[in-house]
Tab-separated table of C-alpha atoms in Angstrom:
chain	number	residue	atom	x	y	z
A	1	UNK	CA	49.892	-64.478	-0.010
A	2	UNK	CA	46.608	-64.358	-1.688
A	3	UNK	CA	44.408	-61.193	-1.182
A	4	UNK	CA	42.664	-62.622	1.086
A	5	UNK	CA	45.184	-63.914	3.190
A	6	UNK	CA	46.231	-59.999	2.764
A	7	UNK	CA	43.058	-58.581	4.599
A	8	UNK	CA	42.421	-60.882	7.380
A	9	UNK	CA	45.942	-59.788	8.662
A	10	UNK	CA	45.516	-56.506	8.381
A	11	UNK	CA	41.858	-56.944	9.852
A	12	UNK	CA	44.163	-58.196	12.288
A	13	UNK	CA	46.809	-55.818	12.619
A	14	UNK	CA	43.821	-53.368	13.058
A	15	UNK	CA	41.716	-54.890	15.898
A	16	UNK	CA	45.821	-55.030	18.135
A	17	UNK	CA	45.783	-52.343	20.968
A	18	UNK	CA	48.346	-50.016	20.192
A	19	UNK	CA	50.096	-48.534	22.750
A	20	UNK	CA	50.829	-44.689	20.750
A	21	UNK	CA	51.003	-41.513	23.103
A	22	UNK	CA	47.808	-39.099	22.306
A	23	UNK	CA	50.099	-35.671	21.511
A	24	UNK	CA	51.117	-37.820	17.451
A	25	UNK	CA	47.134	-35.957	16.460
A	26	UNK	CA	46.415	-33.394	18.895
A	27	UNK	CA	49.179	-32.255	20.058
A	28	UNK	CA	48.935	-29.149	23.112
A	29	UNK	CA	49.875	-25.332	23.152
A	30	UNK	CA	53.878	-25.173	24.056
A	31	UNK	CA	54.287	-22.886	26.803
A	32	UNK	CA	56.185	-19.336	25.376
A	33	UNK	CA	53.449	-19.180	22.904
A	34	UNK	CA	50.482	-19.670	26.347
A	35	UNK	CA	52.321	-17.261	28.368
A	36	UNK	CA	52.168	-14.814	24.762
A	37	UNK	CA	48.569	-14.868	24.775
A	38	UNK	CA	47.768	-14.375	28.376
A	39	UNK	CA	49.841	-11.539	28.263
A	40	UNK	CA	47.836	-10.006	25.437
A	41	UNK	CA	43.897	-10.980	26.957
A	42	UNK	CA	43.368	-9.020	30.600
A	43	UNK	CA	43.652	-10.911	33.597
A	44	UNK	CA	40.826	-10.895	36.290
A	45	UNK	CA	41.552	-12.665	39.611
A	46	UNK	CA	44.223	-14.461	37.777
A	47	UNK	CA	42.077	-15.624	35.342
A	48	UNK	CA	42.135	-15.179	31.380
A	49	UNK	CA	39.687	-13.596	30.023
A	50	UNK	CA	37.298	-14.841	26.879
A	51	UNK	CA	35.818	-11.971	24.959
A	52	UNK	CA	32.446	-14.012	23.279
A	53	UNK	CA	30.392	-11.901	20.756
A	54	UNK	CA	27.015	-11.459	22.002
A	55	UNK	CA	24.167	-12.546	20.000
A	56	UNK	CA	20.607	-10.275	20.028
A	57	UNK	CA	17.345	-11.840	19.215
A	58	UNK	CA	15.179	-8.642	17.624
A	59	UNK	CA	11.464	-9.597	16.888
A	60	UNK	CA	8.982	-7.950	15.111
A	61	UNK	CA	8.020	-4.381	16.269
A	62	UNK	CA	5.112	-2.723	15.959
A	63	UNK	CA	2.793	0.696	16.542
A	64	UNK	CA	-0.440	1.748	16.342
A	65	UNK	CA	-0.449	5.463	14.695
A	66	UNK	CA	-3.442	7.369	16.893
A	67	UNK	CA	-3.218	4.816	19.694
A	68	UNK	CA	-6.151	5.794	22.248
A	69	UNK	CA	-5.809	3.457	24.967
A	70	UNK	CA	-5.053	4.736	28.120
A	71	UNK	CA	-1.617	1.847	28.847
A	72	UNK	CA	1.479	2.263	27.229
A	73	UNK	CA	1.761	0.719	24.343
A	74	UNK	CA	3.511	-1.986	23.664
A	75	UNK	CA	6.994	-2.148	21.062
A	76	UNK	CA	8.474	-5.498	20.912
A	77	UNK	CA	10.995	-7.419	22.524
A	78	UNK	CA	15.373	-6.971	23.172
A	79	UNK	CA	16.582	-10.139	24.269
A	80	UNK	CA	20.727	-11.139	24.178
A	81	UNK	CA	21.294	-14.874	24.347
A	82	UNK	CA	23.555	-14.256	27.394
A	83	UNK	CA	20.860	-12.839	29.281
A	84	UNK	CA	20.711	-16.207	32.126
A	85	UNK	CA	17.148	-14.427	33.965
A	86	UNK	CA	19.029	-14.021	37.303
A	87	UNK	CA	19.513	-10.327	36.705
A	88	UNK	CA	22.840	-9.282	35.895
A	89	UNK	CA	22.218	-8.240	32.114
A	90	UNK	CA	20.818	-4.723	31.801
A	91	UNK	CA	19.135	-3.524	29.704
A	92	UNK	CA	19.844	0.107	28.213
A	93	UNK	CA	18.105	1.531	25.166
A	94	UNK	CA	19.771	5.317	23.246
A	95	UNK	CA	18.973	7.547	20.605
A	96	UNK	CA	16.835	10.449	19.992
A	97	UNK	CA	13.530	10.094	21.685
A	98	UNK	CA	15.204	7.051	24.482
A	99	UNK	CA	13.523	7.523	27.693
A	100	UNK	CA	10.753	10.465	26.872
A	101	UNK	CA	9.158	8.945	24.031
A	102	UNK	CA	10.257	4.824	24.144
A	103	UNK	CA	11.268	2.952	27.206
A	104	UNK	CA	12.962	0.464	28.244
A	105	UNK	CA	12.491	-1.962	30.319
A	106	UNK	CA	16.329	-2.695	31.810
A	107	UNK	CA	15.486	-6.382	33.159
A	108	UNK	CA	13.668	-7.851	30.460
A	109	UNK	CA	14.426	-5.186	27.583
A	110	UNK	CA	10.762	-4.843	26.071
A	111	UNK	CA	10.117	-1.924	24.749
A	112	UNK	CA	6.671	1.275	25.163
A	113	UNK	CA	6.203	3.842	23.100
A	114	UNK	CA	5.092	6.177	25.883
A	115	UNK	CA	2.517	8.332	23.993
A	116	UNK	CA	0.681	8.511	20.885
A	117	UNK	CA	2.940	8.700	17.657
A	118	UNK	CA	1.804	10.507	14.632
A	119	UNK	CA	4.253	9.946	10.681
A	120	UNK	CA	3.358	13.251	10.449
A	121	UNK	CA	5.909	13.813	13.937
A	122	UNK	CA	9.183	13.931	12.331
A	123	UNK	CA	10.546	16.139	15.416
A	124	UNK	CA	9.019	12.984	17.713
A	125	UNK	CA	11.089	11.179	17.303
A	126	UNK	CA	14.048	10.137	15.133
A	127	UNK	CA	13.200	6.136	13.027
A	128	UNK	CA	16.796	5.529	11.017
A	129	UNK	CA	18.063	6.058	15.010
A	130	UNK	CA	15.532	3.638	16.464
A	131	UNK	CA	17.346	0.803	13.640
A	132	UNK	CA	20.451	1.849	14.259
A	133	UNK	CA	21.838	3.649	17.371
A	134	UNK	CA	25.916	2.639	16.594
A	135	UNK	CA	25.094	5.610	13.636
A	136	UNK	CA	24.103	8.163	16.015
A	137	UNK	CA	26.353	11.725	14.892
A	138	UNK	CA	24.432	14.668	16.281
A	139	UNK	CA	21.710	15.886	18.044
A	140	UNK	CA	20.024	16.905	15.112
A	141	UNK	CA	16.762	19.130	15.639
A	142	UNK	CA	14.037	17.856	12.808
A	143	UNK	CA	12.591	19.734	10.195
A	144	UNK	CA	9.537	19.139	8.717
A	145	UNK	CA	9.812	18.718	4.587
A	146	UNK	CA	6.582	20.526	2.151
A	147	UNK	CA	6.923	19.776	-0.937
A	148	UNK	CA	6.339	24.220	-2.653
A	149	UNK	CA	3.202	23.309	-4.992
A	150	UNK	CA	1.840	25.598	-7.525
A	151	UNK	CA	-1.750	25.038	-6.564
A	152	UNK	CA	-3.926	25.535	-9.476
A	153	UNK	CA	-7.489	26.565	-8.479
A	154	UNK	CA	-9.873	24.193	-10.394
A	155	UNK	CA	-12.590	25.967	-12.765
A	156	UNK	CA	-15.886	24.688	-13.668
A	157	UNK	CA	-15.673	24.847	-16.841
A	158	UNK	CA	-19.455	26.882	-18.237
A	159	UNK	CA	-21.464	25.867	-21.322
A	160	UNK	CA	-22.674	29.108	-23.306
A	161	UNK	CA	-26.052	29.734	-22.036
A	162	UNK	CA	-28.502	28.196	-25.438
A	163	UNK	CA	-31.732	30.356	-25.037
A	164	UNK	CA	-34.012	27.816	-27.882
A	165	UNK	CA	-33.174	24.058	-25.374
A	166	UNK	CA	-34.235	25.601	-22.298
A	167	UNK	CA	-37.543	27.116	-23.438
A	168	UNK	CA	-37.957	23.568	-24.347
A	169	UNK	CA	-37.474	22.168	-21.696
A	170	UNK	CA	-39.130	24.694	-19.567
A	171	UNK	CA	-42.535	23.961	-21.900
A	172	UNK	CA	-42.453	20.205	-21.980
A	173	UNK	CA	-41.786	19.912	-18.411
A	174	UNK	CA	-45.540	22.328	-18.080
A	175	UNK	CA	-46.924	20.690	-20.601
A	176	UNK	CA	-46.422	17.273	-18.298
A	177	UNK	CA	-47.246	19.287	-14.912
A	178	UNK	CA	-50.406	19.873	-16.444
A	179	UNK	CA	-51.773	16.641	-18.542
A	180	UNK	CA	-54.748	15.425	-16.747
A	181	UNK	CA	-54.105	12.552	-17.379
A	182	UNK	CA	-50.504	11.995	-15.922
A	183	UNK	CA	-50.275	9.140	-13.138
A	184	UNK	CA	-50.177	10.728	-10.249
A	185	UNK	CA	-46.328	9.808	-9.154
A	186	UNK	CA	-43.518	10.811	-10.584
A	187	UNK	CA	-42.413	9.050	-14.155
A	188	UNK	CA	-39.656	9.823	-16.958
A	189	UNK	CA	-40.512	11.361	-19.824
A	190	UNK	CA	-38.259	11.848	-23.027
A	191	UNK	CA	-38.210	14.466	-24.965
A	192	UNK	CA	-36.554	15.262	-28.490
A	193	UNK	CA	-34.768	18.022	-29.677
A	194	UNK	CA	-33.039	18.224	-33.066
A	195	UNK	CA	-32.447	22.103	-33.264
A	196	UNK	CA	-33.713	24.755	-35.050
A	197	UNK	CA	-30.963	24.712	-38.196
A	198	UNK	CA	-31.701	21.589	-38.909
A	199	UNK	CA	-32.183	20.621	-42.156
A	200	UNK	CA	-35.105	17.795	-42.203
A	201	UNK	CA	-37.226	19.748	-39.119
A	202	UNK	CA	-38.303	17.307	-36.935
A	203	UNK	CA	-40.062	14.218	-36.380
A	204	UNK	CA	-40.656	14.005	-33.419
A	205	UNK	CA	-44.657	13.752	-32.597
A	206	UNK	CA	-44.086	15.567	-29.471
A	207	UNK	CA	-44.343	18.770	-32.039
A	208	UNK	CA	-46.543	18.536	-33.452
A	209	UNK	CA	-49.899	17.924	-32.325
A	210	UNK	CA	-51.676	17.066	-35.845
A	211	UNK	CA	-51.751	13.776	-36.099
A	212	UNK	CA	-50.327	10.927	-38.888
A	213	UNK	CA	-53.464	10.780	-41.050
A	214	UNK	CA	-52.157	14.990	-41.780
A	215	UNK	CA	-48.675	15.158	-41.607
A	216	UNK	CA	-47.190	14.719	-45.848
A	217	UNK	CA	-43.980	12.706	-45.676
A	218	UNK	CA	-43.949	13.287	-49.486
A	219	UNK	CA	-40.941	15.638	-48.818
A	220	UNK	CA	-39.150	12.409	-48.316
A	221	UNK	CA	-38.742	11.480	-51.776
A	222	UNK	CA	-36.645	14.998	-52.053
A	223	UNK	CA	-33.545	13.656	-49.822
A	224	UNK	CA	-32.783	10.976	-52.460
A	225	UNK	CA	-33.540	7.556	-53.423
A	226	UNK	CA	-32.581	5.689	-50.385
A	227	UNK	CA	-35.905	8.150	-48.455
A	228	UNK	CA	-37.975	6.214	-50.929
A	229	UNK	CA	-39.176	3.404	-49.246
A	230	UNK	CA	-39.667	5.216	-46.337
A	231	UNK	CA	-41.106	7.811	-47.894
A	232	UNK	CA	-43.813	5.274	-49.359
A	233	UNK	CA	-44.553	3.943	-46.189
A	234	UNK	CA	-45.521	6.638	-44.563
A	235	UNK	CA	-46.413	9.731	-47.404
A	236	UNK	CA	-47.827	7.084	-50.391
A	237	UNK	CA	-46.875	5.657	-53.562
A	238	UNK	CA	-46.662	6.768	-56.476
A	239	UNK	CA	-50.075	5.780	-57.494
A	240	UNK	CA	-51.557	7.547	-55.155
A	241	UNK	CA	-49.904	10.690	-55.863
A	242	UNK	CA	-50.979	10.589	-59.055
A	243	UNK	CA	-54.438	9.699	-58.943
């Protein structure tokens, strides 16, 4: 017998109706075992009760702080997949704040807040209990937790009083206010102050009332070779000094 003949014979055998009992593939539960299962489940009106796992559908709970509206604030909705909308199910909210701070509609499962909520008011509700009602052990009053901190007063650093600087600024402000050539509007006046202990003396033109021609810059040569160029520019060269 060739392979093609064998395949044709096999397909013909598959297409033939077979008179076999379905109990070979699907066996029913024997009567003694069925009686044992039914004895463990309570009966109601002669029917076996089967307990089904309930499925809860939660949406996002959202609560505004310091709510100022006149109506109750909507928090969220609790719904069961066993609710057919015929009023046979009743929703109950338990835990701290249930019935007083938070209320639930027995038919629809809508949760509302009856008053304004403040996060600092820890005795009004227990958010852990509201999230997991099964974890309620006993009602305990919550207390506000205030961390113990050491109060350290802030002290403003004080600078030593410098009479020379204060007098210098007041004198320059007074001269600027009494200057008749000053513009008739507020302007920014910049001053330079070198101090009394500077070996370079005063290089500011505001400190001296003389003109540039009356000033003597020959002392710049005493500062070293680095200042020779500056001394030649303002004080004249060696030839001018010798002549």
